[in-house]
Coordinates of C-alpha atoms and ligand atoms in Angstrom, one line a residue:
X132 CA 108.5 81.2 127.6
X133 CA 109.7 81.0 124.0
X134 CA 108.2 83.7 121.8
X135 CA 106.7 82.8 118.4
X136 CA 108.4 84.2 115.3
X137 CA 105.6 86.9 115.0
X138 CA 106.0 87.9 118.7
X139 CA 109.8 88.1 118.3
X140 CA 109.8 90.3 115.3
X141 CA 106.6 92.5 115.6
X142 CA 108.5 94.9 117.9
X143 CA 110.8 95.7 115.0
X144 CA 107.9 97.4 113.2
X145 CA 107.0 100.9 114.5
X146 CA 103.8 101.1 112.4
X147 CA 102.5 98.0 114.2
X148 CA 102.9 99.8 117.6
X149 CA 100.3 102.4 116.5
X150 CA 96.6 102.4 117.5
X151 CA 93.9 102.7 114.9
X152 CA 90.5 103.8 116.1
X153 CA 92.0 103.4 119.6
X154 CA 92.7 99.7 119.1
X155 CA 96.0 97.9 118.5
X156 CA 96.7 97.9 114.8
X157 CA 96.1 94.4 113.4
X158 CA 97.7 94.5 110.0
X159 CA 96.5 91.8 107.6
X160 CA 97.2 93.4 104.3
X161 CA 100.8 92.3 103.8
X162 CA 100.1 90.9 100.3
X163 CA 99.3 94.5 99.3
X164 CA 102.3 95.9 101.0
X165 CA 104.5 94.9 104.0
X166 CA 105.3 97.1 106.9
X167 CA 108.8 98.3 107.4
X168 CA 111.2 97.4 110.2
X169 CA 113.0 100.2 112.1
X170 CA 116.3 99.0 110.6
X171 CA 115.1 99.7 107.1
X172 CA 113.8 103.1 108.1
X173 CA 117.1 103.9 109.8
X174 CA 119.1 102.8 106.8
X175 CA 117.1 105.2 104.5
X176 CA 117.4 108.0 107.0
X177 CA 121.1 107.6 107.3
X178 CA 121.5 107.5 103.6
X179 CA 119.4 110.7 103.1
X180 CA 121.1 112.5 106.1
X181 CA 124.7 111.6 105.6
X182 CA 125.4 109.7 102.4
X183 CA 123.0 111.1 99.8
X184 CA 124.3 111.7 96.3
X185 CA 123.4 110.7 92.8
X186 CA 124.9 107.6 91.3
X187 CA 127.1 106.9 88.2
X188 CA 127.3 110.6 87.3
X189 CA 130.1 112.2 89.3
X190 CA 133.7 112.0 90.3
X191 CA 133.2 113.5 93.8
X192 CA 133.6 111.3 96.8
X193 CA 129.9 111.1 98.0
X194 CA 128.8 110.2 94.5
X195 CA 131.4 107.4 94.3
X196 CA 130.4 106.0 97.7
X197 CA 126.7 106.2 96.8
X198 CA 127.5 104.4 93.5
X199 CA 129.3 101.7 95.4
X200 CA 126.3 101.2 97.7
X201 CA 124.0 101.2 94.7
X202 CA 126.0 98.5 93.0
X203 CA 126.4 96.5 96.2
X204 CA 122.6 96.4 96.3
X205 CA 122.6 95.1 92.7
X206 CA 125.0 92.3 93.8
X207 CA 122.7 91.6 96.8
X208 CA 119.7 91.3 94.5
X209 CA 121.6 88.9 92.2
X210 CA 122.4 86.7 95.2
X211 CA 118.8 86.9 96.4
X212 CA 117.5 85.2 93.3
X213 CA 120.7 83.2 92.4
X214 CA 121.3 85.1 89.2
X215 CA 124.7 84.4 87.5
X216 CA 125.9 88.0 87.0
X217 CA 125.2 91.5 88.4
X218 CA 124.7 92.6 84.8
X219 CA 121.4 90.6 84.9
X220 CA 119.8 92.8 87.6
X221 CA 117.9 95.9 86.4
X222 CA 116.5 98.3 89.0
X223 CA 112.9 99.4 88.5
X224 CA 110.2 101.0 90.6
X225 CA 108.5 97.7 91.3
X226 CA 107.0 94.6 89.8
X227 CA 104.5 96.6 87.6
X228 CA 107.3 98.6 86.0
X229 CA 109.4 95.4 85.7
X230 CA 106.6 93.6 83.8
X231 CA 106.0 96.6 81.6
X232 CA 109.7 96.7 80.8
X233 CA 109.8 93.0 79.9
X234 CA 106.5 93.1 77.9
X235 CA 107.5 96.2 76.0
X236 CA 111.1 95.3 75.2
X237 CA 110.9 91.5 74.9
X238 CA 107.6 91.8 73.2
X239 CA 109.0 94.1 70.5
X240 CA 112.0 91.7 70.1
X241 CA 110.1 88.4 70.0
X242 CA 106.5 89.0 68.8
X243 CA 105.0 89.2 65.3
X244 CA 101.4 88.8 64.0
X245 CA 100.1 85.3 64.7
X246 CA 102.4 84.7 67.7
X247 CA 100.9 84.0 71.1
X248 CA 101.6 85.2 74.7
X249 CA 100.4 82.9 77.4
X250 CA 99.5 84.0 81.0
X251 CA 97.2 82.3 83.5
X252 CA 93.7 82.9 84.8
X253 CA 95.1 83.9 88.2
X254 CA 97.3 86.9 87.1
X255 CA 97.4 90.3 88.6
X256 CA 96.5 93.1 86.1
X257 CA 100.3 93.9 86.2
X258 CA 100.9 90.7 84.3
X259 CA 98.0 91.0 81.9
X260 CA 97.7 94.6 80.8
X261 CA 101.3 95.2 79.6
X262 CA 100.9 92.0 77.4
X263 CA 97.7 93.3 76.0
X264 CA 99.5 96.5 75.1
X265 CA 102.3 94.8 73.3
X266 CA 100.0 92.3 71.6
X267 CA 98.0 95.3 70.2
X268 CA 101.3 96.8 68.9
X269 CA 102.7 93.6 67.4
X270 CA 99.5 91.7 66.3
X271 CA 100.1 88.8 68.7
X272 CA 97.4 87.2 70.8
X273 CA 97.0 86.8 74.5
X274 CA 95.8 83.5 76.0
X275 CA 95.4 82.1 79.5
X276 CA 96.0 78.8 81.1
X277 CA 92.8 77.9 83.0
X278 CA 92.6 77.1 86.7
X279 CA 90.7 74.4 88.6
X280 CA 88.0 75.2 91.2
X281 CA 90.6 74.7 93.9
X282 CA 92.6 77.5 92.3
X283 CA 95.4 75.5 90.8
X284 CA 96.7 75.6 87.2
X285 CA 95.1 73.0 85.0
X286 CA 98.4 71.3 84.2
X287 CA 96.8 69.0 81.6
X288 CA 95.9 72.1 79.6
X289 CA 99.6 73.2 79.3
X290 CA 100.1 71.0 76.2
X291 CA 97.1 72.6 74.4
X292 CA 97.4 76.2 75.5
X293 CA 101.2 76.5 75.0
X294 CA 101.8 75.6 71.4
X295 CA 104.4 76.2 68.8
X296 CA 102.9 79.7 68.3
X297 CA 103.7 80.6 71.8
X298 CA 106.6 83.0 72.1
X299 CA 106.3 84.1 75.7
X300 CA 104.8 82.5 78.8
X301 CA 104.4 84.9 81.7
X302 CA 102.9 83.7 85.0
X303 CA 102.8 84.5 88.7
X304 CA 104.8 82.4 91.1
X305 CA 102.2 82.9 93.9
X306 CA 98.7 84.2 93.4
X307 CA 97.8 87.4 95.3
X308 CA 94.2 86.3 95.7
X309 CA 94.3 82.5 96.0
X310 CA 97.8 82.1 97.5
X311 CA 98.5 79.3 95.1
X312 CA 102.1 78.4 94.5
X313 CA 102.5 77.6 90.8
X314 CA 104.9 74.9 89.6
X315 CA 107.1 77.2 87.5
X316 CA 109.5 74.4 86.6
X317 CA 106.7 72.3 85.0
X318 CA 105.4 75.3 83.0
X319 CA 108.9 76.2 82.0
X320 CA 109.5 72.7 80.8
X321 CA 106.5 72.9 78.4
X322 CA 107.6 76.5 77.3
X323 CA 111.1 75.2 76.5
X324 CA 109.6 72.4 74.3
X325 CA 108.2 75.1 72.0
X326 CA 111.1 77.6 72.4
X327 CA 109.1 80.2 74.4
X328 CA 110.6 82.7 76.9
X329 CA 109.5 82.3 80.5
X330 CA 108.7 85.3 82.7
X331 CA 107.9 84.9 86.4
X332 CA 106.0 87.5 88.5
X333 CA 107.7 87.1 91.9
X334 CA 105.8 89.9 93.6
X335 CA 104.1 87.5 96.0
X336 CA 106.6 84.7 96.2
X337 CA 109.8 86.6 96.9
X338 CA 108.9 87.5 100.5
X339 CA 108.4 83.8 101.5
X340 CA 110.2 81.5 99.1
X341 CA 113.9 81.2 98.5
X342 CA 114.3 82.1 94.9
X343 CA 116.6 80.3 92.6
X344 CA 116.1 81.4 89.0
X345 CA 118.4 78.7 87.7
X346 CA 116.2 76.0 89.3
X347 CA 113.0 77.6 88.2
X348 CA 114.5 77.7 84.7
X349 CA 112.9 81.0 83.9
X350 CA 114.3 83.8 81.7
X351 CA 113.0 86.7 83.8
X352 CA 111.9 87.2 87.4
X353 CA 110.5 90.4 88.9
X354 CA 109.8 91.5 92.5
X355 CA 108.9 94.6 94.5
X356 CA 110.9 96.0 97.5
X357 CA 107.7 97.1 99.3
X358 CA 106.5 93.6 99.5
X359 CA 109.9 92.5 100.9
X360 CA 109.5 94.8 104.0
X361 CA 111.5 97.4 102.1
X362 CA 110.6 100.9 100.9
X363 CA 108.1 101.5 98.1
X364 CA 109.5 102.8 94.8
X365 CA 112.0 100.1 94.1
X366 CA 112.2 96.6 92.8
X367 CA 114.2 94.7 90.3
X368 CA 114.1 92.6 87.2
X369 CA 116.4 89.7 86.8
X370 CA 116.8 88.6 83.2
X371 CA 119.2 86.2 81.4
X372 CA 122.1 88.2 80.0
X373 CA 122.1 86.8 76.5
X374 CA 118.4 87.8 76.1
X375 CA 118.9 91.3 77.7
X376 CA 121.7 91.9 75.3
X377 CA 119.3 91.5 72.3
X378 CA 116.4 93.5 73.8
X379 CA 115.8 97.1 72.8
X380 CA 115.6 99.8 75.5
X381 CA 112.4 100.4 77.5
X382 CA 112.7 104.1 78.2
X383 CA 115.1 106.6 76.7
X384 CA 117.0 109.3 78.7
X385 CA 120.1 109.9 80.6
X386 CA 122.7 107.2 81.4
X387 CA 121.2 104.5 79.2
X388 CA 123.1 105.6 76.1
X389 CA 126.5 105.1 74.5
X390 CA 126.3 107.8 71.9
X391 CA 123.7 110.5 71.2
X392 CA 123.6 112.9 68.3
X393 CA 120.7 114.3 66.2
X394 CA 121.5 111.7 63.6
X395 CA 121.6 108.6 65.7
X396 CA 121.7 107.1 69.1
X397 CA 123.5 103.9 70.4
X398 CA 122.7 102.3 73.7
X399 CA 124.7 101.2 76.7
X400 CA 125.0 97.5 77.7
X401 CA 122.6 95.9 80.1
X402 CA 121.6 96.5 82.8
X403 CA 122.2 100.3 82.3
X404 CA 120.5 100.2 78.9
X405 CA 117.3 99.7 80.9
X406 CA 117.8 102.2 83.6
X407 CA 117.0 105.6 82.0
X408 CA 117.1 108.7 84.3
X409 CA 118.1 109.1 87.9
X410 CA 117.2 105.8 89.5
X411 CA 115.3 105.3 92.8
X412 CA 118.6 105.6 94.8
X413 CA 117.5 105.6 98.4
X414 CA 114.7 103.0 97.9
X415 CA 117.3 100.7 96.3
X416 CA 119.6 101.2 99.4
X417 CA 116.6 100.5 101.6
X418 CA 115.7 97.4 99.6
X419 CA 119.2 96.1 100.3
X420 CA 118.7 96.4 104.0
X421 CA 115.3 94.8 103.8
X422 CA 116.6 91.8 101.9
X423 CA 119.4 91.4 104.6
X424 CA 116.7 91.6 107.3
X425 CA 114.4 88.8 105.9
X426 CA 117.4 86.6 104.9
X427 CA 118.7 86.9 108.4
X428 CA 115.4 85.6 109.8
X429 CA 115.3 83.0 107.0
X430 CA 112.5 82.6 104.5
X431 CA 111.8 78.9 105.4
X432 CA 111.2 80.0 109.0
X433 CA 109.0 82.9 107.8
X434 CA 107.0 80.7 105.5
X435 CA 106.5 78.0 108.2
X436 CA 105.2 80.6 110.6
X437 CA 102.9 82.2 108.1
X438 CA 101.6 78.8 107.2
X439 CA 100.8 78.1 110.8
X440 CA 98.8 81.3 110.9
X441 CA 97.1 80.4 107.6
X442 CA 96.0 77.0 108.9
X443 CA 94.8 78.5 112.2
X444 CA 92.8 81.3 110.6
X445 CA 91.4 79.0 107.9
X446 CA 90.2 76.4 110.4
X447 CA 88.5 79.1 112.5
X448 CA 86.8 80.8 109.5
X449 CA 85.6 77.5 108.2
X450 CA 83.4 77.3 111.3
X451 CA 81.5 80.4 110.3
X452 CA 78.3 79.4 108.4
X453 CA 77.9 81.1 105.1
X454 CA 81.6 82.1 104.8
X455 CA 83.4 80.8 101.7
X456 CA 87.1 80.8 101.1
X457 CA 88.6 80.9 97.6
X458 CA 91.8 79.0 96.9
X459 CA 92.4 75.6 98.3
X460 CA 95.7 74.7 96.6
X461 CA 97.9 72.0 98.1
X462 CA 100.7 74.5 98.3
X463 CA 99.2 77.8 99.4
X464 CA 100.7 81.0 100.8
X465 CA 99.2 82.9 103.8
X466 CA 96.4 84.7 101.9
X467 CA 92.7 84.1 102.6
X468 CA 90.2 85.6 100.1
X469 CA 86.6 85.1 101.3
X470 CA 83.0 86.2 101.0
X471 CA 80.1 85.9 103.4
X472 CA 76.5 85.1 102.2
X473 CA 74.5 88.3 102.2
X474 CA 77.3 90.6 103.2
X475 CA 79.1 93.0 100.9
X476 CA 82.9 92.7 101.1
X477 CA 83.3 96.4 101.5
X478 CA 81.1 96.2 104.7
X479 CA 83.3 93.5 106.1
X480 CA 86.3 95.7 105.5
X481 CA 84.6 98.6 107.3
X482 CA 83.6 96.6 110.3
X483 CA 87.1 95.2 110.6
X484 CA 88.6 98.7 110.3
X485 CA 86.6 99.9 113.3
X486 CA 88.4 97.2 115.3
X487 CA 91.8 98.4 114.0
X488 CA 92.0 95.4 111.6
X489 CA 93.3 96.1 108.1
X490 CA 92.2 93.7 105.3
X491 CA 91.9 94.3 101.6
X492 CA 88.5 94.4 100.0
X493 CA 87.6 94.5 96.3
X494 CA 88.9 92.9 93.1
X495 CA 92.6 92.7 94.1
X496 CA 93.7 93.9 90.6
X497 CA 92.5 90.5 89.2
X498 CA 89.2 91.0 87.4
X499 CA 89.6 88.0 85.1
X500 CA 90.2 85.7 88.2
X501 CA 87.2 87.1 90.1
X502 CA 85.1 86.5 87.0
X503 CA 86.3 83.0 86.9
X504 CA 85.5 82.6 90.6
X505 CA 82.0 84.1 90.0
X506 CA 82.2 87.0 92.4
X507 CA 82.5 90.7 92.1
X508 CA 84.6 91.3 95.1
X509 CA 86.1 89.5 98.1
X510 CA 87.6 90.4 101.4
X511 CA 91.3 89.3 101.7
X512 CA 93.4 88.8 104.8
X513 CA 97.1 88.2 104.3
X514 CA 99.8 87.5 106.8
X515 CA 103.4 88.5 107.2
X516 CA 106.3 87.5 109.4
X517 CA 105.1 89.9 112.2
X518 CA 101.6 88.6 112.6
X519 CA 100.7 86.6 115.7
X520 CA 98.1 84.1 116.9
X521 CA 96.5 87.0 118.8
X522 CA 96.1 88.9 115.4
X523 CA 94.3 85.8 114.1
X524 CA 92.0 85.6 117.1
X525 CA 91.1 89.3 116.8
X526 CA 90.5 88.9 113.1
X527 CA 88.2 85.9 113.5
X528 CA 86.3 87.5 116.3
X529 CA 85.7 90.6 114.2
X530 CA 84.6 88.6 111.2
X531 CA 82.1 86.8 113.4
X532 CA 80.9 90.3 114.7
X533 CA 80.6 91.5 111.1
X534 CA 78.4 88.5 110.3
X535 CA 76.1 89.2 113.2
X536 CA 75.9 92.9 112.4
X537 CA 75.4 92.6 108.7
X538 CA 74.0 89.2 107.6
Ligands
PMP125 N1 101.9 90.9 90.7 C1 101.4 90.5 91.8 C2 101.0 89.0 91.9 C3 101.0 91.4 92.9 O1 100.4 90.9 94.0 C4 101.4 92.7 92.7 C5 101.0 93.8 93.8 N2 99.8 93.6 94.3 C6 102.0 93.1 91.5 C7 102.3 92.2 90.6 C8 102.4 94.6 91.3 O2 103.4 94.9 92.2 P1 103.7 96.5 92.4 O3 102.4 97.1 92.8 O4 104.7 96.5 93.5 O5 104.2 97.0 91.2

């Protein structure tokens, strides 16, 4: 018997061997954070136990070795997104910090009163709030590209929302609520016409889509290790070198400087200019192992398997009267946000939890999107490479049970 992709790889994940409330743990919250394969856990443990040292700050052998590993991870991240140089990869704590770095630094470089920053109606708060903050500081204005009822960008609005006042367009590659894959190339084309920078939030796309920043024609791309089956506390920003060179530092501190005195300070070159303080060393090493892990399986295979689970679960859920799914994009990731008539999303989450099933409930850090959808909260199931058809069956069964119990 040939095993499915989920059945082959689930045993790699010790957390998924656990029982929750005495039931097998059915983890359907991978869009929030992915579980970790043993290989990544082992890599981190080995690093802490036998290789741990600071990086870029010492002449002693373990420090030099740790620095080489750290820089090897930088090269791995460059290749992961097809950047042209390692100097374009900045390590951060995750997508949120990456977007804050870009908004704060690029915003100060590029924005003045009257300028506009354009996001979309389907952004995570991490790609809204930092722009609000820099707009307040610079006198620029924040605008959003509207979405259709199916949860896709209204492409006909690009020409009117992105104008010659637009300096920066920042959008998610894949929505964490709707699963929609956005046509970055098309948006970038319009942004180029008006000379705007293009920032892509890759938190949700990087685990399933082969990323090529040259083909996307963006200027910045961010992602989080913990969504890539790696440790939390790491991620990276890829940015075009010629732009990074012009950008002011984000945070000040150790190792990002060239010269410091009480009269003046000069800064190091990118990427180090943007890496103040002791970096997340072990998480970066773990992220390297995680990227190797998913690339060895292959993202096209992962995406195809998750898509199979998405279709299976969607077809089953659509049979349940009174259940409504948000997001019906032609190209959709394995995320299902849904509500049930007369049942609070929190209650769905609690009934599922009793069955050992983990789903997210609430606003998914996307209040403007939920307002657009006309709901206060939804339940959200999301699938990862380790999920199986059995997980889908258990989930659908528990949703039916929740409806019977609560509706
Ligand atoms: N953008 C999107 C689309 C996300 O889904 C998330 C995480 N939920 C983030 C940004 C923020 O990522 P992190 O929490 O890893 O910083």
